[in-house]
XYZ file of C-alpha atoms in Angstrom:
568
model
C 3.575 36.136 -9.339
C 6.627 37.326 -7.416
C 7.501 40.703 -6.021
C 10.285 41.039 -8.559
C 7.814 40.468 -11.369
C 5.941 43.496 -10.174
C 8.935 45.615 -11.143
C 8.842 44.134 -14.625
C 5.144 44.782 -14.968
C 5.570 48.395 -13.943
C 8.522 48.926 -16.234
C 6.622 47.397 -19.184
C 3.823 49.828 -18.478
C 6.250 52.732 -18.413
C 7.767 51.663 -21.736
C 4.359 51.166 -23.313
C 3.109 54.564 -22.214
C 6.383 56.165 -23.303
C 5.792 54.774 -26.783
C 2.267 56.167 -26.826
C 3.463 59.581 -25.664
C 6.154 59.480 -28.352
C 3.677 58.713 -31.152
C 1.296 61.411 -29.906
C 4.166 63.905 -29.830
C 5.085 62.977 -33.382
C 1.461 63.482 -34.451
C 1.235 66.874 -32.776
C 4.564 67.973 -34.263
C 3.262 67.160 -37.775
C -0.260 68.474 -37.386
C 0.453 70.997 -40.196
C 2.606 68.711 -42.380
C 1.060 68.197 -45.826
C 0.241 64.559 -46.530
C 1.243 63.396 -43.033
C -0.527 60.292 -41.768
C -0.832 59.963 -37.994
C 0.087 57.001 -35.780
C -2.051 55.118 -33.297
C -0.567 53.193 -30.327
C -2.192 49.919 -29.341
C -1.489 47.918 -26.168
C -1.119 44.168 -25.732
C -1.244 42.194 -22.495
C 1.811 40.002 -21.856
C 1.485 36.440 -20.494
C 4.442 34.348 -19.362
C 2.794 30.906 -19.391
C -0.462 29.880 -20.953
C -1.988 27.662 -18.244
C -4.972 27.631 -15.965
C -2.828 28.329 -12.902
C -3.027 31.959 -11.959
C 0.459 31.750 -10.534
C 1.824 30.991 -13.963
C 0.665 34.299 -15.425
C 3.222 37.050 -15.923
C 1.287 40.237 -16.332
C 2.552 43.246 -18.197
C 1.919 45.389 -21.285
C 3.521 45.948 -24.654
C 2.766 48.704 -27.127
C 2.600 48.561 -30.897
C 2.385 51.534 -33.224
C 0.351 51.389 -36.441
C -0.017 53.896 -39.255
C -3.317 55.484 -40.303
C -2.514 55.650 -44.007
C -6.082 54.905 -45.097
C -7.557 57.803 -43.149
C -8.267 60.787 -45.397
C -6.862 64.167 -44.438
C -8.763 67.369 -44.976
C -8.244 68.893 -48.449
C -7.633 72.609 -48.800
C -7.209 74.828 -51.845
C -3.885 76.100 -53.129
C -2.927 78.934 -55.475
C -0.205 76.855 -57.160
C -1.244 75.017 -60.322
C 1.116 72.085 -59.679
C -0.114 71.377 -56.135
C -2.252 68.249 -56.100
C -4.169 66.184 -53.578
C -5.757 62.747 -53.668
C -9.357 62.409 -52.599
C -9.633 58.714 -51.825
C -7.303 55.758 -52.056
C -3.836 55.810 -53.614
C -0.375 57.373 -53.481
C 1.758 59.500 -55.765
C 4.774 57.642 -57.144
C 8.084 59.403 -56.437
C 11.830 58.814 -56.384
C 14.454 60.274 -54.021
C 16.534 61.625 -56.910
C 16.586 62.019 -60.688
C 18.799 58.998 -61.377
C 17.157 56.419 -63.623
C 16.341 53.201 -61.798
C 16.104 54.830 -58.368
C 13.922 53.179 -55.743
C 10.242 53.941 -56.121
C 8.560 55.526 -53.140
C 5.032 56.611 -52.395
C 3.583 59.727 -50.824
C 0.424 61.749 -50.316
C 2.332 65.026 -50.093
C 1.483 66.784 -53.367
C 3.438 70.027 -52.901
C 5.081 69.715 -56.311
C 6.902 72.499 -58.109
C 9.615 72.579 -60.790
C 13.233 72.516 -59.674
C 15.989 74.319 -61.588
C 15.902 71.618 -64.270
C 12.111 71.567 -64.599
C 11.585 68.326 -62.656
C 8.505 68.335 -60.425
C 9.665 67.851 -56.833
C 7.706 68.123 -53.597
C 8.772 70.025 -50.469
C 10.337 66.860 -49.011
C 12.626 66.537 -52.043
C 10.928 63.593 -53.768
C 10.537 63.638 -57.559
C 7.179 62.933 -59.197
C 6.895 60.057 -61.675
C 4.381 59.862 -64.540
C 3.529 58.182 -67.804
C 4.576 60.278 -70.852
C 2.028 61.222 -73.520
C 2.756 61.691 -77.210
C 1.845 64.746 -79.280
C -1.736 63.482 -79.640
C -2.128 62.959 -75.893
C -1.970 59.163 -76.146
C -0.275 56.849 -73.647
C 2.651 54.643 -74.647
C 1.487 51.701 -76.760
C 2.313 49.211 -73.982
C -0.176 50.933 -71.655
C -3.038 51.346 -74.082
C -6.105 49.208 -73.627
C -5.547 48.748 -69.898
C -4.409 45.143 -70.374
C -0.939 45.436 -68.844
C 0.836 44.234 -65.721
C 2.604 46.090 -62.938
C 6.016 45.526 -64.535
C 4.912 47.350 -67.689
C 3.350 50.108 -65.615
C 6.611 50.582 -63.686
C 8.911 50.403 -66.718
C 6.796 53.056 -68.484
C 7.325 55.604 -65.699
C 9.378 58.709 -66.377
C 10.509 61.638 -64.326
C 7.912 64.382 -64.792
C 9.854 67.209 -66.394
C 8.050 70.382 -67.451
C 11.042 72.242 -68.855
C 9.841 71.281 -72.307
C 11.223 73.014 -75.343
C 9.081 75.549 -77.128
C 6.267 73.968 -79.101
C 7.093 73.594 -82.777
C 4.804 74.863 -85.515
C 2.220 72.491 -86.954
C 0.826 73.202 -90.439
C -2.931 73.324 -90.905
C -4.281 70.092 -92.333
C -7.960 70.236 -91.380
C -10.567 72.962 -91.034
C -13.980 72.331 -89.498
C -16.780 74.773 -90.290
C -20.029 74.949 -88.351
C -22.308 77.800 -89.372
C -25.827 78.758 -90.419
C -26.735 80.208 -93.816
C -29.947 82.211 -93.735
C -32.684 80.260 -95.540
C -34.605 83.515 -96.083
C -31.797 85.033 -98.128
C -33.093 86.169 -101.528
C -31.439 84.552 -104.501
C -28.653 86.279 -106.335
C -30.058 87.809 -109.519
C -27.887 89.458 -112.179
C -28.373 93.208 -112.377
C -27.829 95.546 -115.336
C -28.398 99.212 -115.980
C -28.255 102.116 -118.403
C -27.061 105.287 -116.712
C -28.123 108.609 -118.271
C -26.501 111.984 -117.756
C -29.221 113.984 -119.533
C -32.784 113.670 -120.716
C -32.938 111.816 -124.084
C -33.994 113.720 -127.178
C -36.418 112.582 -129.854
C -34.935 109.760 -131.892
C -32.622 108.425 -129.164
C -32.965 104.691 -128.579
C -32.233 101.937 -126.073
C -32.061 98.296 -127.070
C -33.062 95.792 -124.400
C -32.508 92.158 -125.223
C -32.744 92.869 -128.926
C -35.852 95.080 -128.764
C -35.255 98.739 -129.654
C -37.228 101.429 -127.799
C -37.323 104.879 -129.362
C -37.847 108.126 -127.448
C -40.480 110.452 -129.008
C -41.780 113.881 -128.056
C -45.383 112.649 -127.689
C -47.936 110.098 -128.858
C -45.802 107.017 -128.227
C -47.067 103.724 -129.635
C -45.638 100.170 -129.667
C -42.005 100.331 -128.638
C -41.911 104.092 -128.383
C -41.479 106.071 -125.161
C -42.679 109.613 -124.494
C -40.004 112.066 -123.358
C -40.950 113.683 -120.067
C -40.262 117.151 -118.762
C -37.067 115.839 -117.195
C -34.982 112.657 -117.142
C -36.813 111.281 -114.107
C -40.211 111.436 -115.835
C -38.783 110.001 -119.039
C -37.379 106.984 -117.178
C -40.709 106.495 -115.408
C -42.390 106.272 -118.797
C -39.769 103.803 -120.011
C -40.111 101.606 -116.920
C -43.907 101.526 -117.192
C -43.691 100.484 -120.825
C -41.087 97.797 -120.180
C -42.916 96.228 -117.235
C -46.153 95.806 -119.240
C -44.414 94.633 -122.382
C -45.584 91.322 -123.786
C -42.300 90.640 -125.493
C -41.288 87.240 -124.047
C -37.649 88.200 -124.183
C -38.293 91.074 -121.783
C -40.833 89.741 -119.275
C -38.237 87.897 -117.134
C -36.804 91.299 -116.154
C -37.976 93.607 -113.405
C -37.262 97.228 -114.313
C -36.923 100.262 -112.083
C -36.054 103.945 -112.177
C -33.051 104.282 -109.919
C -32.542 107.749 -108.389
C -34.130 109.431 -111.380
C -31.192 108.926 -113.716
C -30.652 105.190 -114.211
C -32.715 102.440 -115.760
C -32.042 99.299 -113.688
C -33.019 95.740 -114.448
C -32.809 92.842 -111.958
C -32.957 89.533 -113.745
C -34.820 86.733 -111.986
C -32.441 83.776 -112.087
C -35.381 81.394 -111.834
C -36.651 82.478 -115.251
C -34.883 82.273 -118.577
C -31.211 82.522 -119.330
C -29.548 85.688 -118.100
C -26.557 85.040 -120.317
C -28.521 86.104 -123.428
C -29.930 89.268 -121.886
C -28.279 92.441 -123.300
C -28.556 96.177 -122.824
C -27.557 98.791 -125.423
C -28.111 102.487 -126.071
C -27.685 104.707 -129.131
C -28.050 107.774 -126.963
C -24.859 109.653 -126.227
C -26.318 110.243 -122.766
C -26.834 106.551 -121.906
C -24.043 104.200 -120.729
C -25.082 100.510 -120.448
C -23.766 97.999 -117.907
C -24.589 94.424 -118.793
C -26.178 91.961 -116.377
C -23.513 90.454 -114.096
C -24.001 86.719 -114.373
C -22.323 84.631 -111.660
C -19.524 82.442 -112.943
C -16.893 81.294 -110.432
C -14.385 80.630 -113.222
C -14.535 84.190 -114.585
C -12.813 86.855 -112.542
C -15.185 89.576 -113.758
C -18.180 87.536 -112.614
C -17.177 85.873 -109.324
C -16.974 86.687 -105.633
C -13.200 86.348 -105.319
C -12.580 89.427 -107.466
C -15.273 91.398 -105.684
C -17.284 91.809 -108.886
C -20.169 90.052 -107.151
C -20.766 90.652 -103.472
C -21.183 87.499 -101.432
C -24.246 87.035 -99.264
C -22.025 85.844 -96.435
C -18.318 85.412 -95.877
C -15.834 84.554 -93.196
C -12.048 84.363 -93.149
C -9.914 81.663 -91.581
C -6.184 81.514 -90.948
C -4.114 78.690 -92.380
C -0.729 78.072 -90.766
C 2.129 76.875 -92.957
C 5.004 74.592 -91.935
C 7.006 77.546 -90.591
C 4.145 78.768 -88.433
C 3.273 81.745 -90.643
C -0.407 82.545 -91.056
C -2.179 82.922 -94.384
C -5.688 84.358 -94.514
C -8.295 82.596 -96.637
C -11.779 83.927 -97.312
C -14.833 81.681 -97.560
C -17.528 83.326 -99.712
C -21.137 82.112 -99.915
C -23.751 83.133 -102.523
C -27.285 81.783 -102.742
C -27.782 81.011 -106.426
C -30.910 78.834 -106.306
C -33.339 77.396 -103.793
C -31.325 75.430 -101.191
C -28.173 75.949 -103.269
C -25.161 78.044 -102.311
C -22.053 78.777 -104.346
C -18.817 78.684 -102.326
C -15.454 80.220 -103.231
C -12.209 79.926 -101.278
C -9.771 82.707 -101.994
C -6.463 83.976 -100.644
C -6.201 87.349 -98.912
C -4.390 89.017 -100.606
C -4.701 87.278 -103.937
C -0.930 87.520 -104.430
C -0.399 85.144 -101.494
C -0.932 82.224 -103.889
C 0.420 81.490 -107.331
C -3.081 81.218 -108.842
C -4.091 84.301 -110.806
C -6.870 86.170 -109.047
C -6.320 84.261 -105.795
C -9.227 81.813 -106.096
C -8.158 78.441 -104.703
C -11.357 76.391 -104.992
C -15.057 76.770 -105.783
C -18.120 74.571 -105.642
C -21.603 74.323 -104.195
C -23.353 73.213 -101.038
C -26.973 72.082 -101.245
C -29.424 71.611 -98.397
C -32.503 69.580 -97.699
C -35.785 71.358 -97.107
C -35.520 71.182 -93.319
C -32.043 72.742 -93.351
C -29.725 69.749 -93.152
C -26.759 69.426 -95.495
C -27.634 67.487 -98.662
C -24.489 67.531 -100.808
C -20.984 68.946 -101.117
C -19.141 69.451 -104.372
C -16.117 67.148 -104.678
C -14.021 70.247 -105.291
C -14.845 71.336 -101.733
C -14.822 67.967 -99.945
C -11.540 66.658 -101.374
C -8.182 67.826 -99.961
C -7.360 71.273 -101.315
C -3.801 72.398 -102.067
C -2.828 75.977 -101.235
C 0.121 76.941 -103.498
C 1.736 79.747 -101.556
C 3.803 82.293 -103.401
C 6.433 81.887 -100.682
C 6.775 78.139 -101.259
C 10.417 77.159 -101.645
C 11.754 80.188 -99.798
C 12.976 80.216 -96.215
C 11.495 82.995 -94.070
C 13.552 84.960 -91.565
C 14.147 83.069 -88.298
C 13.152 79.810 -89.994
C 15.367 76.880 -90.919
C 13.302 75.174 -93.610
C 11.663 76.419 -96.828
C 7.935 77.034 -96.889
C 5.834 74.226 -98.354
C 2.294 74.170 -99.718
C -0.568 73.274 -97.380
C -2.990 70.520 -98.254
C -6.155 71.112 -96.265
C -9.363 69.115 -95.900
C -12.473 71.136 -95.111
C -15.118 69.455 -92.985
C -18.454 71.046 -93.898
C -20.578 68.544 -91.957
C -22.500 65.350 -92.720
C -24.245 65.465 -96.095
C -27.043 63.079 -96.997
C -30.721 62.627 -97.672
C -33.461 64.118 -95.554
C -34.447 62.184 -92.458
C -37.160 59.652 -93.226
C -36.110 59.032 -96.825
C -36.775 55.318 -97.578
C -33.565 53.409 -98.241
C -31.337 56.350 -97.370
C -27.784 55.244 -96.563
C -26.643 58.592 -95.154
C -28.868 61.120 -93.426
C -28.007 64.771 -93.785
C -27.280 66.539 -90.507
C -26.874 70.028 -89.133
C -23.588 69.192 -87.396
C -21.624 71.460 -89.744
C -23.131 73.782 -92.311
C -26.897 74.203 -92.103
C -29.568 76.385 -93.736
C -32.212 77.598 -91.309
C -34.461 80.642 -91.327
C -32.250 82.466 -88.853
C -29.433 84.977 -88.852
C -26.079 84.138 -90.337
C -23.895 82.845 -87.531
C -20.614 80.968 -87.189
C -20.776 78.531 -84.279
C -17.198 77.397 -84.698
C -14.405 77.670 -87.211
C -11.482 75.521 -86.160
C -8.207 74.677 -87.819
C -5.596 72.304 -86.409
C -2.415 74.258 -87.218
C -0.457 76.566 -84.983
C 2.718 78.583 -84.945
C 5.643 77.818 -82.664
C 5.124 78.918 -79.074
C 7.042 79.588 -75.873
C 6.128 77.767 -72.680
C 4.070 80.031 -70.424
C 2.861 77.823 -67.596
C 2.296 74.244 -66.454
C -0.786 72.889 -64.713
C -1.946 69.555 -63.371
C -5.612 69.012 -64.161
C -8.223 67.293 -62.018
C -7.804 64.086 -64.013
C -4.086 63.972 -63.281
C -2.919 65.270 -66.655
C 0.173 67.484 -66.687
C -0.458 70.194 -69.296
C 1.914 72.716 -70.803
C 0.491 76.025 -72.052
C 2.237 78.107 -74.715
C 1.936 81.750 -75.728
C 0.496 80.730 -79.110
C -2.692 79.567 -77.407
C -1.781 75.901 -77.711
C -1.877 73.499 -74.771
C -0.217 70.093 -74.778
C -0.858 67.161 -72.449
C 2.602 65.809 -71.645
C 2.162 63.346 -68.756
C -0.527 61.473 -66.890
C 0.084 60.916 -63.182
C -0.734 57.356 -62.093
C -1.650 56.469 -58.521
C -0.332 53.435 -56.650
C -2.901 51.182 -54.990
C -2.045 48.690 -52.221
C -4.148 45.989 -50.606
C -2.960 47.180 -47.190
C -1.699 50.775 -47.292
C -1.111 50.695 -43.522
C 1.550 48.048 -44.125
C 3.873 50.386 -46.056
C 7.309 51.085 -44.602
C 7.465 54.641 -43.313
C 10.509 56.793 -44.149
C 11.328 60.442 -43.583
C 9.527 63.066 -45.629
C 6.018 61.574 -45.379
C 6.992 58.947 -47.914
C 6.807 55.175 -47.868
C 8.524 52.143 -49.306
C 6.680 49.098 -50.484
C 6.749 46.096 -48.158
C 5.384 42.578 -47.983
C 2.831 43.750 -45.424
C 1.390 46.228 -47.936
C 0.213 43.416 -50.203
C -0.312 43.538 -53.961
C 0.492 46.816 -55.726
C -1.085 48.195 -58.905
C -0.906 51.500 -60.773
C -4.026 53.183 -62.144
C -5.001 56.547 -63.593
C -6.972 58.978 -61.461
C -10.442 57.720 -60.582
C -9.992 54.257 -62.088
C -10.208 50.796 -60.513
C -10.752 51.985 -56.978
C -8.077 54.668 -56.709
C -9.016 58.169 -55.653
C -9.375 61.282 -57.724
C -6.553 63.766 -58.186
C -7.573 67.325 -57.327
C -5.634 70.177 -58.890
C -4.538 73.283 -56.988
C -5.229 71.426 -53.755
C -3.307 69.882 -50.869
C -4.169 67.148 -48.406
C -3.499 68.262 -44.850
C -2.370 66.018 -41.999
C -5.055 63.587 -40.869
C -4.162 64.278 -37.218
C -7.028 65.609 -35.076
C -5.280 67.911 -32.618
C -7.969 67.968 -29.925
C -8.026 64.177 -29.593
C -4.231 64.066 -29.494
C -4.099 66.560 -26.619
C -6.685 64.512 -24.749
C -4.778 61.277 -25.386
C -1.483 62.698 -24.154
C -3.076 63.667 -20.832
C -4.438 60.142 -20.457
C -1.039 58.670 -21.361
C 0.653 60.961 -18.874
C -1.672 59.804 -16.088
C -1.053 56.191 -17.035
C 2.686 56.768 -17.001
C 2.470 58.341 -13.549
C 0.403 55.404 -12.332
C 3.004 52.942 -13.574
C 5.720 54.847 -11.715
C 3.611 54.370 -8.599
C 3.596 50.610 -9.235
C 7.382 50.570 -9.396
C 7.799 52.757 -6.298
C 5.313 50.618 -4.336
C 7.141 47.448 -5.294
C 10.380 49.108 -4.232
C 8.909 49.975 -0.815
C 7.681 46.428 -0.386
C 11.062 44.987 -1.297
C 12.746 47.371 1.148
C 10.444 46.186 3.937
C 11.375 42.589 3.257
C 15.037 43.495 3.219
C 14.725 45.330 6.539
C 13.253 42.182 8.134
C 16.602 40.427 7.647
C 18.613 42.995 9.523
């Protein structure tokens, strides 16, 4: 080793330490840069000749700088819904501009926000790329099933643009009902009455189901009734006689004196035929009202008209093709054990072209333990709603209104659990009949009116969602993450972004949390992975090393000067 080589050794040390100081300075300068990945400087010993002779060695040092792309930075919360961070492996896929076919780049800096055109761009100016989703939230067909290559994954990328047009209206096509009907509800029984305005006089009569009862002053026998001191007492006498009557045509009825002026009969629907039961009066003071027998097809005897009060009802909105809402009432009436009549009717009745407004009727039956047993075909098949406005174009609309065809999902109907040979078991996943209060768990329909975009968010699973003022949300993109065999081998460029390189190895794109890539965290940012305290310590050490190498050079210079002086 010569004296001149000592200069080279010292200079190589100075250069190596300068590189280290430079990388530390860069790390410190970016300690608060989102997504920044720090650098580490390594040193290599230089050898001139590889032999066993010590004199052949040329000592010195060389520095190399490597990236710490695999080291996770601390994640902090953000109040912006489009800020995202990656917890784990992977990179966001970005482009330097909005031109199709631009070079793909990769970054961990998730400070994305819409630009003037609605494109998501981070603070370094790189544009986010994603896979578009259709109206049902499904990926492009080429990406479905997960059996695709990197070329397909890349060609399916699109610029993530959230300046979507207002959501268009979607007509209701399905309604799902999940509710409980009270098993303890008493059955509907037809009621009739004879209302009196004055106490009957001797000779007045009432005819009940063909049997005539005559009012007498005293000494009533058979089908006679004593007149009391007032109407109340007279009706008490009549009720007592009727309730002990042995006439088979009368025994199905339960009679009562209502408020002292009305004879009321409640017909037990479990006994006899209410349709043949009649009330009549020859008294000028008695006005009969016949038993109201339930018949969904007769307006005067159904729930739609209001003639019979339902035991339970709920309304649901149906949205037509122009986004206008139509209210429909669902009426329920318990007509027999485990049997409920159902009527669907428009509110108001004039909203449909059907007289009276009733759109459909049928029955639901239940098994003894409360599960759904059967559904009338008239209720399970698609039901057409013939709107009165069909064929007309509403204000601010461009197309005429059309009828809705809606399928109601009442739940799974079948036999009771444990029935031998049963092919379908009834469930309580929709309508059920339990001994509990009436309650609607959910009543969902799939239509909605047009809406205006209100906000955009990126969810924790990397889904870009648009929210509209009509309450509808739409998934519009999924953000894939790029995975490399050697992330530290990526080519660093300005803006905390990287280009792919041969040193990075094989690249693949995956959705958040899949196949070894990290999880996307919404409203979060990944901070620089630089640890400031260690950097400050390292720069002091590098400074000392640099000063020591200057001493090597100055010492060699002094030695060379001494040799030179010997020749004078």
